[in-house]
XYZ file of C-alpha atoms in Angstrom:
107
model
C -11.721 23.943 10.579
C -11.316 21.474 7.702
C -11.106 22.276 3.975
C -14.755 21.460 3.230
C -15.978 23.699 6.040
C -13.783 26.575 4.839
C -15.038 26.175 1.258
C -18.675 25.974 2.408
C -18.287 29.110 4.527
C -16.646 30.889 1.611
C -19.478 29.945 -0.754
C -22.045 31.173 1.789
C -20.096 34.417 2.101
C -20.074 34.817 -1.692
C -23.810 34.250 -1.868
C -25.050 36.279 1.097
C -22.404 38.968 1.612
C -21.092 39.549 -1.900
C -24.333 38.733 -3.730
C -22.718 36.671 -6.483
C -25.030 35.183 -9.084
C -26.137 31.567 -8.854
C -24.201 30.782 -12.027
C -20.973 32.190 -10.557
C -21.568 30.328 -7.303
C -22.152 27.097 -9.198
C -18.876 27.573 -11.085
C -16.956 28.385 -7.890
C -18.451 25.361 -6.146
C -17.568 23.053 -9.040
C -14.006 24.348 -9.261
C -13.287 24.309 -5.532
C -14.811 20.885 -4.868
C -12.992 19.335 -7.831
C -9.543 20.311 -6.535
C -7.664 17.382 -5.036
C -5.820 18.863 -2.060
C -2.994 16.922 -0.466
C -2.932 19.134 2.633
C -4.985 21.563 4.655
C -5.734 24.920 3.063
C -4.158 26.659 6.099
C -0.846 24.934 5.383
C -0.622 25.665 1.670
C 2.288 27.713 0.411
C 2.931 29.248 -3.002
C 4.851 26.168 -4.194
C 1.870 23.975 -3.257
C -0.434 26.185 -5.350
C 1.980 26.047 -8.301
C 2.183 22.237 -8.040
C -1.591 22.017 -7.895
C -2.004 24.242 -10.960
C 0.628 22.261 -12.864
C -1.289 19.066 -12.099
C -4.544 20.699 -13.215
C -2.850 21.799 -16.459
C -2.334 18.137 -17.364
C -6.045 17.338 -17.084
C -7.849 20.541 -18.027
C -7.796 23.457 -20.433
C -5.787 26.627 -19.825
C -9.028 28.518 -19.209
C -10.071 26.022 -16.537
C -6.644 26.281 -14.891
C -6.871 30.069 -14.865
C -10.387 29.969 -13.441
C -9.157 27.640 -10.687
C -6.428 30.165 -9.887
C -9.032 32.935 -9.632
C -11.188 30.818 -7.317
C -8.212 29.991 -5.106
C -7.023 33.612 -4.974
C -10.465 34.725 -3.848
C -10.782 31.869 -1.352
C -7.429 32.706 0.242
C -8.312 36.415 0.391
C -11.449 35.387 2.311
C -9.367 33.183 4.612
C -6.976 36.100 5.225
C -9.363 39.045 5.510
C -12.568 37.530 6.897
C -11.617 34.362 8.767
C -8.134 35.587 9.760
C -6.718 32.056 9.556
C -3.850 32.741 7.140
C -1.372 35.610 7.190
C -0.984 35.968 3.438
C -2.494 34.742 0.223
C -0.199 32.089 -1.322
C -1.690 32.769 -4.760
C -0.332 36.315 -4.906
C 2.441 36.455 -7.477
C 1.186 33.482 -9.481
C 0.161 34.639 -12.925
C -2.532 33.223 -15.118
C -1.406 31.301 -18.183
C -1.741 33.321 -21.348
C -4.182 32.095 -23.940
C -4.204 32.854 -27.619
C -7.003 35.154 -28.636
C -8.918 34.314 -31.761
C -9.499 37.169 -34.128
C -13.078 38.220 -34.560
C -14.477 37.821 -38.009
C -16.213 40.827 -39.466
C -19.769 40.437 -40.600
């Protein structure tokens, strides 16, 4: 099974089994298809995920990087629990980058 097929199956699963909204699905699809993978998803290790996120950090905002991490964590959980094609999720233990919160202005 190639990367595109895995991603397509995952998106179908999110739509039909988990009932995610069309907006969420659109965001997942955009994030997952925009990732430039140098190897098969089955072969990815934690260091590969870190390298990928570091590369994304150069081109995108912190929020986009964190959202990519969320998408990948969920994708790998699907690959582990539903497809049974990986033994563990390589994203586990990778933390999101902290962002500065803006203070709300009182009305």
